[in-house]
Coordinates of N, CA and C in Angstrom, one line a residue:
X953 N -118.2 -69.2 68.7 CA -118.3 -70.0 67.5 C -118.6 -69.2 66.3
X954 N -118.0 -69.7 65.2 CA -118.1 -68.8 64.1 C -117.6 -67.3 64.3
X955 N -117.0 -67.1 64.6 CA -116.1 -65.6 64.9 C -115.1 -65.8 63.5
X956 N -115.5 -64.2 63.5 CA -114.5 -63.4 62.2 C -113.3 -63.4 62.4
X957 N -112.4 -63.4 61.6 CA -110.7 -63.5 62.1 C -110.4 -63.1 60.5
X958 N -109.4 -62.4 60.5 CA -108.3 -62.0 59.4 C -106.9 -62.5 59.1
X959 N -106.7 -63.7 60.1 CA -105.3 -64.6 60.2 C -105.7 -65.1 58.8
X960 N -104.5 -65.4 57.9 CA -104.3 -65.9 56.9 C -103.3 -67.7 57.4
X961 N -103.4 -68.7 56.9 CA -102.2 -69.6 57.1 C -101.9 -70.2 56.1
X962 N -101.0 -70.2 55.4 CA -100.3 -70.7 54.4 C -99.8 -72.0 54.7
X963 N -100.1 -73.5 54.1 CA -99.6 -75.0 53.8 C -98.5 -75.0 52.4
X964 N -97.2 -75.5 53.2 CA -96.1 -75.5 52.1 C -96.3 -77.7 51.7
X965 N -96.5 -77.5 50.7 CA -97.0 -78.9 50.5 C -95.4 -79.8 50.4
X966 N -94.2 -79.0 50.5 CA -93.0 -79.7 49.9 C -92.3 -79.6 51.2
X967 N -92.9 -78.9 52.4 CA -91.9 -79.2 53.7 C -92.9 -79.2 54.4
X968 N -94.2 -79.6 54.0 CA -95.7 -80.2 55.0 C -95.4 -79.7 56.4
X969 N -95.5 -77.7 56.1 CA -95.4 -77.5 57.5 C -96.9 -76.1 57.0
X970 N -97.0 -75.4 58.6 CA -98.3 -74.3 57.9 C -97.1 -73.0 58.4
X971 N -97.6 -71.7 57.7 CA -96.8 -70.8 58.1 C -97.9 -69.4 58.1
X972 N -97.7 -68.4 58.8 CA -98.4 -67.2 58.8 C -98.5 -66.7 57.4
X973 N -99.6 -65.8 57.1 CA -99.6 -65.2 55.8 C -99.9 -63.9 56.4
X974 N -100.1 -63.1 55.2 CA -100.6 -61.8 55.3 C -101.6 -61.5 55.9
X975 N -102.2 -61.2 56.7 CA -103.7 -60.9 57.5 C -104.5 -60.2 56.6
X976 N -105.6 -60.5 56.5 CA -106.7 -59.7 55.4 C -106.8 -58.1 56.0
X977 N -107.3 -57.4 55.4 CA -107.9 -55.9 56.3 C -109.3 -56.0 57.1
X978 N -109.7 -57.1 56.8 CA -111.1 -57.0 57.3 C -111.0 -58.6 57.8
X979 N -111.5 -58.7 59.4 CA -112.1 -60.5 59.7 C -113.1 -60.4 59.4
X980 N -113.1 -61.8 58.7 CA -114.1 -62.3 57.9 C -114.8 -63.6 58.4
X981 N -115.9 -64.0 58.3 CA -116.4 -65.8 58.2 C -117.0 -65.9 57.4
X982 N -117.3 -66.9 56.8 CA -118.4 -67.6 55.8 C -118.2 -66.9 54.6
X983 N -116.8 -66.3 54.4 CA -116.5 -65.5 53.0 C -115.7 -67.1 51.9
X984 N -114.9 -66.6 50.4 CA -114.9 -67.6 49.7 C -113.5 -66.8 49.2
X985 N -112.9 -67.8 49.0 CA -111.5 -67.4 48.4 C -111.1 -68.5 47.3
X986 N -110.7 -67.7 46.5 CA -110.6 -68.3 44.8 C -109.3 -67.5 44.3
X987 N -108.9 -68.2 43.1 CA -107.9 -68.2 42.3 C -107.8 -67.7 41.6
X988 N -107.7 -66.5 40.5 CA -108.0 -66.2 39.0 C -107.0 -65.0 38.7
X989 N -106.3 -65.5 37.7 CA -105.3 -64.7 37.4 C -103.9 -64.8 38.3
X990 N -103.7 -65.7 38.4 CA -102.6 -65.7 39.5 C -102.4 -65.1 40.7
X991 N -104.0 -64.3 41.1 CA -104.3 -64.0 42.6 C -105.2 -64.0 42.8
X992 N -105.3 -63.7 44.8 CA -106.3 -64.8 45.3 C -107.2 -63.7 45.6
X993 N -108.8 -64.0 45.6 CA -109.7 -62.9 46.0 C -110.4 -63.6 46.9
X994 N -110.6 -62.7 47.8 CA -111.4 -63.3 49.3 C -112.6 -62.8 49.3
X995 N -113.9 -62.8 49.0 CA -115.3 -62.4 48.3 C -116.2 -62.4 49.5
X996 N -116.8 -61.2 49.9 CA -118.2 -61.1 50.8 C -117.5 -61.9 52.4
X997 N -118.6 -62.4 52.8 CA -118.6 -62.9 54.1 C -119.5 -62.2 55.0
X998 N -119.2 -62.2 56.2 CA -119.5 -61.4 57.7 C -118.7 -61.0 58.2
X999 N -118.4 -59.4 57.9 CA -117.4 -58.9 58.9 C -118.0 -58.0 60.1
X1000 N -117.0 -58.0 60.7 CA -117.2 -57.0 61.9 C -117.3 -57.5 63.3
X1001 N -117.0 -59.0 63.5 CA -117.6 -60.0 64.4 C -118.1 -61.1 64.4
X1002 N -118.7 -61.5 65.2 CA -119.1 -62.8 65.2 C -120.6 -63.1 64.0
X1003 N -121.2 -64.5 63.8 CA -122.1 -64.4 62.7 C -122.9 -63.7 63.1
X1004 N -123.5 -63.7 64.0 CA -125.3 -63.1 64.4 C -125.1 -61.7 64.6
X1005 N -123.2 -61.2 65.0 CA -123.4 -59.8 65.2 C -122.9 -58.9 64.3
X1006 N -122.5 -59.5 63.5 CA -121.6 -58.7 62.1 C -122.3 -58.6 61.2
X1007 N -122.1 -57.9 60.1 CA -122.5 -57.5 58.5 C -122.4 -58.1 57.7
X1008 N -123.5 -58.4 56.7 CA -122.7 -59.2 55.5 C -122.4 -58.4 54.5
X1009 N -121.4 -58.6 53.8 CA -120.3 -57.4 53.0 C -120.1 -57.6 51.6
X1010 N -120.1 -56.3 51.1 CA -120.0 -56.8 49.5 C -118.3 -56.6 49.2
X1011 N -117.6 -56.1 50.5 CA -116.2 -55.9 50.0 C -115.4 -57.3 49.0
X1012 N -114.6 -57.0 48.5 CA -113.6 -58.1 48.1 C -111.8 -57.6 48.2
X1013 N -111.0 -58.9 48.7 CA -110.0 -58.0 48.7 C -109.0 -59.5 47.8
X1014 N -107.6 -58.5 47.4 CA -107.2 -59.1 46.3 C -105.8 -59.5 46.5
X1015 N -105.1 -60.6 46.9 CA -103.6 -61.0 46.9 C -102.9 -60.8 45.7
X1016 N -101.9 -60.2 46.0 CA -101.0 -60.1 44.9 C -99.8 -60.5 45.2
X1017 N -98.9 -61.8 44.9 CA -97.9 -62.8 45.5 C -96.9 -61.9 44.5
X1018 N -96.7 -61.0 43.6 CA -95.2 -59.6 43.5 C -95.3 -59.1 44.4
X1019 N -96.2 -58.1 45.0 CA -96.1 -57.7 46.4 C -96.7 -57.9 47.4
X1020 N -96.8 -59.1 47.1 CA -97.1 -60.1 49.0 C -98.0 -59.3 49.7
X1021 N -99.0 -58.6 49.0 CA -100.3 -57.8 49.7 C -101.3 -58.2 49.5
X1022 N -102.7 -57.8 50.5 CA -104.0 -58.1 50.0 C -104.3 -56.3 49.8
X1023 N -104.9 -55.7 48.6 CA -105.7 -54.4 48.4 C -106.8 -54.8 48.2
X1024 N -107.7 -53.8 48.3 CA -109.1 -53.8 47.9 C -109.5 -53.7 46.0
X1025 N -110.4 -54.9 46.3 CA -110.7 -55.6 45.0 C -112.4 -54.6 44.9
X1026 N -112.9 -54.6 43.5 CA -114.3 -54.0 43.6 C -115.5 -55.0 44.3
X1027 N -116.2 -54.1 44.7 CA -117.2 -54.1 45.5 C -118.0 -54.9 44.9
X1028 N -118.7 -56.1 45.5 CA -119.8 -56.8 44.6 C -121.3 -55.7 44.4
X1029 N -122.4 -56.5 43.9 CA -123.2 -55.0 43.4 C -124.1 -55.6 44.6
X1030 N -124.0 -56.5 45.7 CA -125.2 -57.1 46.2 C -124.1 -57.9 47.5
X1031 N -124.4 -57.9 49.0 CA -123.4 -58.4 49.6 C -123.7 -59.8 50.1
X1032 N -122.8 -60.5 50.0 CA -122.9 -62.3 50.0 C -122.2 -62.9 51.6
X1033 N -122.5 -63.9 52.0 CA -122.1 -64.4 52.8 C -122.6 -66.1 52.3
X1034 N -121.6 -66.8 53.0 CA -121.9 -68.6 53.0 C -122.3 -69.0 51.0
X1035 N -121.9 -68.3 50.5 CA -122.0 -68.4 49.1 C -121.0 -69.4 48.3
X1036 N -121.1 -69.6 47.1 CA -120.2 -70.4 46.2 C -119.1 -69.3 45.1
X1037 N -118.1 -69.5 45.4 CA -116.8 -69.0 44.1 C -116.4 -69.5 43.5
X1038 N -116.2 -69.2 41.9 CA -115.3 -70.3 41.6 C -114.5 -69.4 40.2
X1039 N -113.7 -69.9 39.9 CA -112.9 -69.4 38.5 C -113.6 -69.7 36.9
X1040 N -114.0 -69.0 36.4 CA -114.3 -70.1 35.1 C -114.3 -69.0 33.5
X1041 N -114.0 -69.4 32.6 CA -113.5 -68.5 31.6 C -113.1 -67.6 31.3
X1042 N -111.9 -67.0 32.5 CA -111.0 -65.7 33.0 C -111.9 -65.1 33.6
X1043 N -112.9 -65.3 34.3 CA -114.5 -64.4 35.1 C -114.0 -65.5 36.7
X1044 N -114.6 -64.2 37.3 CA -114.9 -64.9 38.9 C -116.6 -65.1 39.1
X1045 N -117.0 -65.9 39.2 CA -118.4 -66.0 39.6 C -118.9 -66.4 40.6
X1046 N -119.5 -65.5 41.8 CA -120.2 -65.2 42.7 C -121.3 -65.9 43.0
X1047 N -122.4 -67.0 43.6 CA -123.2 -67.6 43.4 C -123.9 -67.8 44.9
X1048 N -125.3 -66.7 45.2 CA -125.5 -66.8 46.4 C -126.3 -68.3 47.0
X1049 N -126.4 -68.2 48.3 CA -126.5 -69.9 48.4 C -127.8 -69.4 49.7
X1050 N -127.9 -69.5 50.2 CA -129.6 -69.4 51.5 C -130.3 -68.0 51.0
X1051 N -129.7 -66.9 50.7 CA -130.0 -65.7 50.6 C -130.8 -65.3 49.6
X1052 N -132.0 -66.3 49.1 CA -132.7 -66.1 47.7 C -133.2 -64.6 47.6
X1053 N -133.2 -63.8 48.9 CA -133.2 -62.6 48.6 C -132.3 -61.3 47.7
X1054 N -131.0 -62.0 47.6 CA -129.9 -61.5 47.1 C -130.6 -60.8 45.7
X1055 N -130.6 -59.2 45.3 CA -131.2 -59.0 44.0 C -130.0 -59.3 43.1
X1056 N -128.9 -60.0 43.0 CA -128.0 -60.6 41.8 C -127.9 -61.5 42.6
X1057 N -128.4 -62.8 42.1 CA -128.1 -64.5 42.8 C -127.1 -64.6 42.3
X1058 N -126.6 -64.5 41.0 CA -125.3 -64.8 40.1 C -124.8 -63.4 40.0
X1059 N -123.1 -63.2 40.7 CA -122.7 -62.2 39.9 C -121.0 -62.8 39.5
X1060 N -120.9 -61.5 38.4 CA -119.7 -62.4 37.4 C -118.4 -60.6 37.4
X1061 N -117.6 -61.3 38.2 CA -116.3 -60.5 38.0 C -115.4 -60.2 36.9
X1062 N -115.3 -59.8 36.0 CA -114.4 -59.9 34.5 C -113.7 -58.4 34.7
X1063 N -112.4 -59.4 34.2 CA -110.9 -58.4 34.9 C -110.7 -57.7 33.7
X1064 N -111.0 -57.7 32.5 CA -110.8 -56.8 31.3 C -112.0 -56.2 30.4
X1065 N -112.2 -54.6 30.5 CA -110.6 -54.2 30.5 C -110.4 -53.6 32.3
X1066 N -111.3 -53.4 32.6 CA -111.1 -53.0 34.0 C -111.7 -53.8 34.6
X1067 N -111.4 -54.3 36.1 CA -112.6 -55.1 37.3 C -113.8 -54.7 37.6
X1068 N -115.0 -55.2 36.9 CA -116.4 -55.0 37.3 C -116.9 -56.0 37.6
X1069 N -118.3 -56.0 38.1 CA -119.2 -57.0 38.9 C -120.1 -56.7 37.7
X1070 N -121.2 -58.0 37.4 CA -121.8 -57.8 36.6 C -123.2 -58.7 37.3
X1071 N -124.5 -58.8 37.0 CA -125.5 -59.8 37.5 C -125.5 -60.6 36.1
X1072 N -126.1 -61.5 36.8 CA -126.3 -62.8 35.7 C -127.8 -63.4 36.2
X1073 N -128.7 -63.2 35.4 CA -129.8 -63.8 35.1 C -130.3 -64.9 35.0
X1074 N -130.9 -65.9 36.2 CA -131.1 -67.2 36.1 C -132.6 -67.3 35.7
X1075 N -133.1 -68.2 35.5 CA -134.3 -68.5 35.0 C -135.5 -68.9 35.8
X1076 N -136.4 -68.1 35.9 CA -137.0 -68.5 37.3 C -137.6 -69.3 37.2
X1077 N -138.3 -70.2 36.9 CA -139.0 -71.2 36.9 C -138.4 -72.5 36.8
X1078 N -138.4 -73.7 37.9 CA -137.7 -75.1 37.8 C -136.5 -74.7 38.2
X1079 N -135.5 -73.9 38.8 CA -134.7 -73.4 39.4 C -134.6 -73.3 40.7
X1080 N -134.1 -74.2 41.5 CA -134.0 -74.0 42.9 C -133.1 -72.7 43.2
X1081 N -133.3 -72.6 44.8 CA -132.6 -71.1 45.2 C -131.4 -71.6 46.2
X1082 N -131.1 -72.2 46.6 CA -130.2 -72.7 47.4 C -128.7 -73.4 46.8
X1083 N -127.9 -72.7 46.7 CA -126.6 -72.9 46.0 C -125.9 -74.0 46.6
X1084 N -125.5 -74.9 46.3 CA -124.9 -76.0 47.0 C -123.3 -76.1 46.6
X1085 N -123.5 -75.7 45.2 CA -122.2 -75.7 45.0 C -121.9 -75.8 43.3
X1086 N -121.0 -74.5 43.1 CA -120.9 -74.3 41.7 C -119.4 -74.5 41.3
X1087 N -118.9 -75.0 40.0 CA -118.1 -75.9 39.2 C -117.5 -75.4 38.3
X1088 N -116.4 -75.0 37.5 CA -116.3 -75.0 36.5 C -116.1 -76.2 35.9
X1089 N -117.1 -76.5 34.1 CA -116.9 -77.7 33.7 C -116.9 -77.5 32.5
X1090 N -115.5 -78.0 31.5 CA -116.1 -77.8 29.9 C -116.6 -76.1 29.5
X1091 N -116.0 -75.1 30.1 CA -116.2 -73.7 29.7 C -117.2 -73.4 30.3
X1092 N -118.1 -74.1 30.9 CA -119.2 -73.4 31.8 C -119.1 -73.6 32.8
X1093 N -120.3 -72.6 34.1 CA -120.3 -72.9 35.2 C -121.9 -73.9 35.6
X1094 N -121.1 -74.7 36.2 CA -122.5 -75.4 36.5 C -122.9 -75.5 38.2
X1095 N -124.0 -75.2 38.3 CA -124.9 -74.8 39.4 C -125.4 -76.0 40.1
X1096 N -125.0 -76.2 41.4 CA -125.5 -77.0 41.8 C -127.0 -76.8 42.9
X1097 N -127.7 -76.7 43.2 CA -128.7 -76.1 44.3 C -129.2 -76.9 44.9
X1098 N -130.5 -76.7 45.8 CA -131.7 -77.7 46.3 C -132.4 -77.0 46.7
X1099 N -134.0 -77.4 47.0 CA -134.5 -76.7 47.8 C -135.6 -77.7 47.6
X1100 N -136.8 -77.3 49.1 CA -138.0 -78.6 49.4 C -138.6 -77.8 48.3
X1101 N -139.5 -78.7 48.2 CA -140.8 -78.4 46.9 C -142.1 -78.1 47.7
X1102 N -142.7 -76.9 47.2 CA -144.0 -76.4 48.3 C -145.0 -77.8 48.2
X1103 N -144.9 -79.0 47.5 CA -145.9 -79.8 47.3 C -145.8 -80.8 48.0
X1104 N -144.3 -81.1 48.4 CA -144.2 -82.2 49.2 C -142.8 -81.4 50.2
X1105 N -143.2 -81.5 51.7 CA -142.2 -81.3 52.9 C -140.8 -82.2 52.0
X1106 N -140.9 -83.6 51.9 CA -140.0 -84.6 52.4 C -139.4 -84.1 50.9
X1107 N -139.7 -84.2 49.8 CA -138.7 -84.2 48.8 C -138.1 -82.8 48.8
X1108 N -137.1 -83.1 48.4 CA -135.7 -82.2 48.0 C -135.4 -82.0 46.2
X1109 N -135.7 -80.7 46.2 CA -135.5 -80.7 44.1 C -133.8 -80.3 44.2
X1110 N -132.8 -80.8 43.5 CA -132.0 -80.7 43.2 C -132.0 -80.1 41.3
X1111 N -131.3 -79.1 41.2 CA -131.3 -79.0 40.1 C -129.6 -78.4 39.3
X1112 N -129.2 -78.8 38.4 CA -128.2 -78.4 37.6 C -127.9 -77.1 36.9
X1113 N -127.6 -76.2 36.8 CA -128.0 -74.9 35.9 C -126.5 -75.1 35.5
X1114 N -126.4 -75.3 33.7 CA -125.5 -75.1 33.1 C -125.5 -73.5 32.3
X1115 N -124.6 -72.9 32.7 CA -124.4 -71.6 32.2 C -123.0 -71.3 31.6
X1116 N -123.4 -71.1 30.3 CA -122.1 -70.4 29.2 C -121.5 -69.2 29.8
X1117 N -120.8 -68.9 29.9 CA -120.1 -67.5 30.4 C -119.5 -66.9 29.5
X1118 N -119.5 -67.1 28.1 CA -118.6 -66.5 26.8 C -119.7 -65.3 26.6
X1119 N -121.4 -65.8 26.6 CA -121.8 -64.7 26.0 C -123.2 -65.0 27.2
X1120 N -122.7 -64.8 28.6 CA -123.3 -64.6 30.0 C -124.8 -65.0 29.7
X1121 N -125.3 -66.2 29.1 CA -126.8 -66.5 29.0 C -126.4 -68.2 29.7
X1122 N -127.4 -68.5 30.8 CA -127.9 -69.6 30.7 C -128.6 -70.4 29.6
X1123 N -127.8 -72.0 29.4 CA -128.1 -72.9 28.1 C -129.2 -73.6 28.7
X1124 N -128.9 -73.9 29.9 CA -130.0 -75.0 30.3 C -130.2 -75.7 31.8
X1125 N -131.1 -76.2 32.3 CA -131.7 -76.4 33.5 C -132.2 -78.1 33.7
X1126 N -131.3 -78.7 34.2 CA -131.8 -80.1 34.7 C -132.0 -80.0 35.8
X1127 N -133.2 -80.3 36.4 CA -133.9 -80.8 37.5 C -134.2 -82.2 37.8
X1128 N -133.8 -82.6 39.1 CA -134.1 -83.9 39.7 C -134.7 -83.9 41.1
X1129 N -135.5 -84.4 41.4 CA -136.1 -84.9 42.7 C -135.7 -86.0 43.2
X1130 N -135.7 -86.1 44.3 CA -135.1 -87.2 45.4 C -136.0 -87.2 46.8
X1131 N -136.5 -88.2 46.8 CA -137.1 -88.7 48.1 C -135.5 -88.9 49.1
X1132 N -135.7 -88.1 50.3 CA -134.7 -88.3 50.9 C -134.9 -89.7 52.1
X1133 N -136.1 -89.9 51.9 CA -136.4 -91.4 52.5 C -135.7 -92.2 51.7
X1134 N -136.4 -92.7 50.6 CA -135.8 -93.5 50.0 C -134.4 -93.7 48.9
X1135 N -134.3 -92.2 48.7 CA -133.0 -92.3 47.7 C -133.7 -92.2 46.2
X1136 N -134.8 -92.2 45.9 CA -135.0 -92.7 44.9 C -134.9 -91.3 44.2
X1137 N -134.9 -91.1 42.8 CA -134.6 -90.0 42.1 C -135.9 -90.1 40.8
X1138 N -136.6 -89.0 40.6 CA -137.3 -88.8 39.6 C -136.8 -87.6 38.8
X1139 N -136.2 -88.2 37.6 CA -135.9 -87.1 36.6 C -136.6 -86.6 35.7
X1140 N -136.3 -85.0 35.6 CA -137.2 -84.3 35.1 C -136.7 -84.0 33.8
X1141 N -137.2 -83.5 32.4 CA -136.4 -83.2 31.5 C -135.3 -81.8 31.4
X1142 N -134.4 -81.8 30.7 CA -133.7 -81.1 31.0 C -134.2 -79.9 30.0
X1143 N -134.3 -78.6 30.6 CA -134.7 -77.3 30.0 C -133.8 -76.6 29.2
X1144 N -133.8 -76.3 27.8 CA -132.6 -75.8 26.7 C -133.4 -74.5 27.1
X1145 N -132.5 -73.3 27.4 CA -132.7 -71.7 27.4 C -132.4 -71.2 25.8
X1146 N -133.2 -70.7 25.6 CA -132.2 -70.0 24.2 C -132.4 -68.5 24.2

């Protein structure tokens, strides 16, 4: 269960059949593959095996559909597994998800003039650590998280982190609480960063 594999399979949507693709260099699980720039990058994961017996990796590796290859993409600065990717204002953004230990929770890929990894700075306070799932929306990325609150077991803080990526500063932080008994939601005001 959960075993690393480097098979690639490609879905042709116009003759709804699947076909082999290129095999990565490295099997991977719980890695993230995204879009940007008209190629695909396959980000972190567990390689080497299965989950409990393999590494988690900061490699990245990079499709390029002119020459129908995957090469090695730069190295994140911090290695990710079961994380969030997503594309958003020509940047690839990295976003760790259980691993609150990760020393870059946010890191940001920008392809010009050369491919670097960069950290991005969240705001510690009213900021959950658990990534649930990040978006691009309207030029930014927005952060989805959760995590229990040390004050009460049963609630769950959900919080929003809207982040500008033109000039890499977080704008602002809405937090919500939800009793997962009842559904009910207590909203918190939303935090402007400047």
């Amino acid at each position: 269960l959960h075993s690393a594999t480097s098979s690639v399979e490609v879905y042709s949507h116009d003759r709804g059949t699947w076909r082999d693709g290129p095999r990565l260099s490295a099997a991977r699980v719980h890695h993230t593959c995204t879009e940007l720039g008209g190629r695909l990058y396959v980000v972190g994961g567990v390689v080497g095996g299965a989950v409990r017996s393999g590494t988690t990796s900061r490699s990245v590796e990079v499709y390029d559909p002119v020459i129908r290859m995957w090469t090695a993409g730069p190295d994140l600065l911090a290695p990710l597994s079961e994380h969030c990717c997503v594309a958003c204002c020509g940047k690839l953004v990295a976003v760790a998800s259980a691993q609150s230990n990760v020393p870059h929770r946010v890191q940001v890929l920008t392809l010009d003039p050369t491919p670097s990894w960069s950290g991005l700075r969240l705001p510690g306070s009213g900021t959950p650590t658990r990534c649930i799932h990040a978006v691009s929306f309207e030029q930014e990325l927005w952060i989805v998280s959760r995590e229990r609150t040390w004050w009460d077991e049963c609630a769950v803080r959900i919080a929003v982190v809207s982040v500008s990526l033109k000039n890499m500063h977080p704008t602002s932080v809405h937090v919500e609480e939800m009793d997962p008994v009842s559904y009910t939601h207590l909203t918190l005001p939303t935090k402007r960063i400047v």
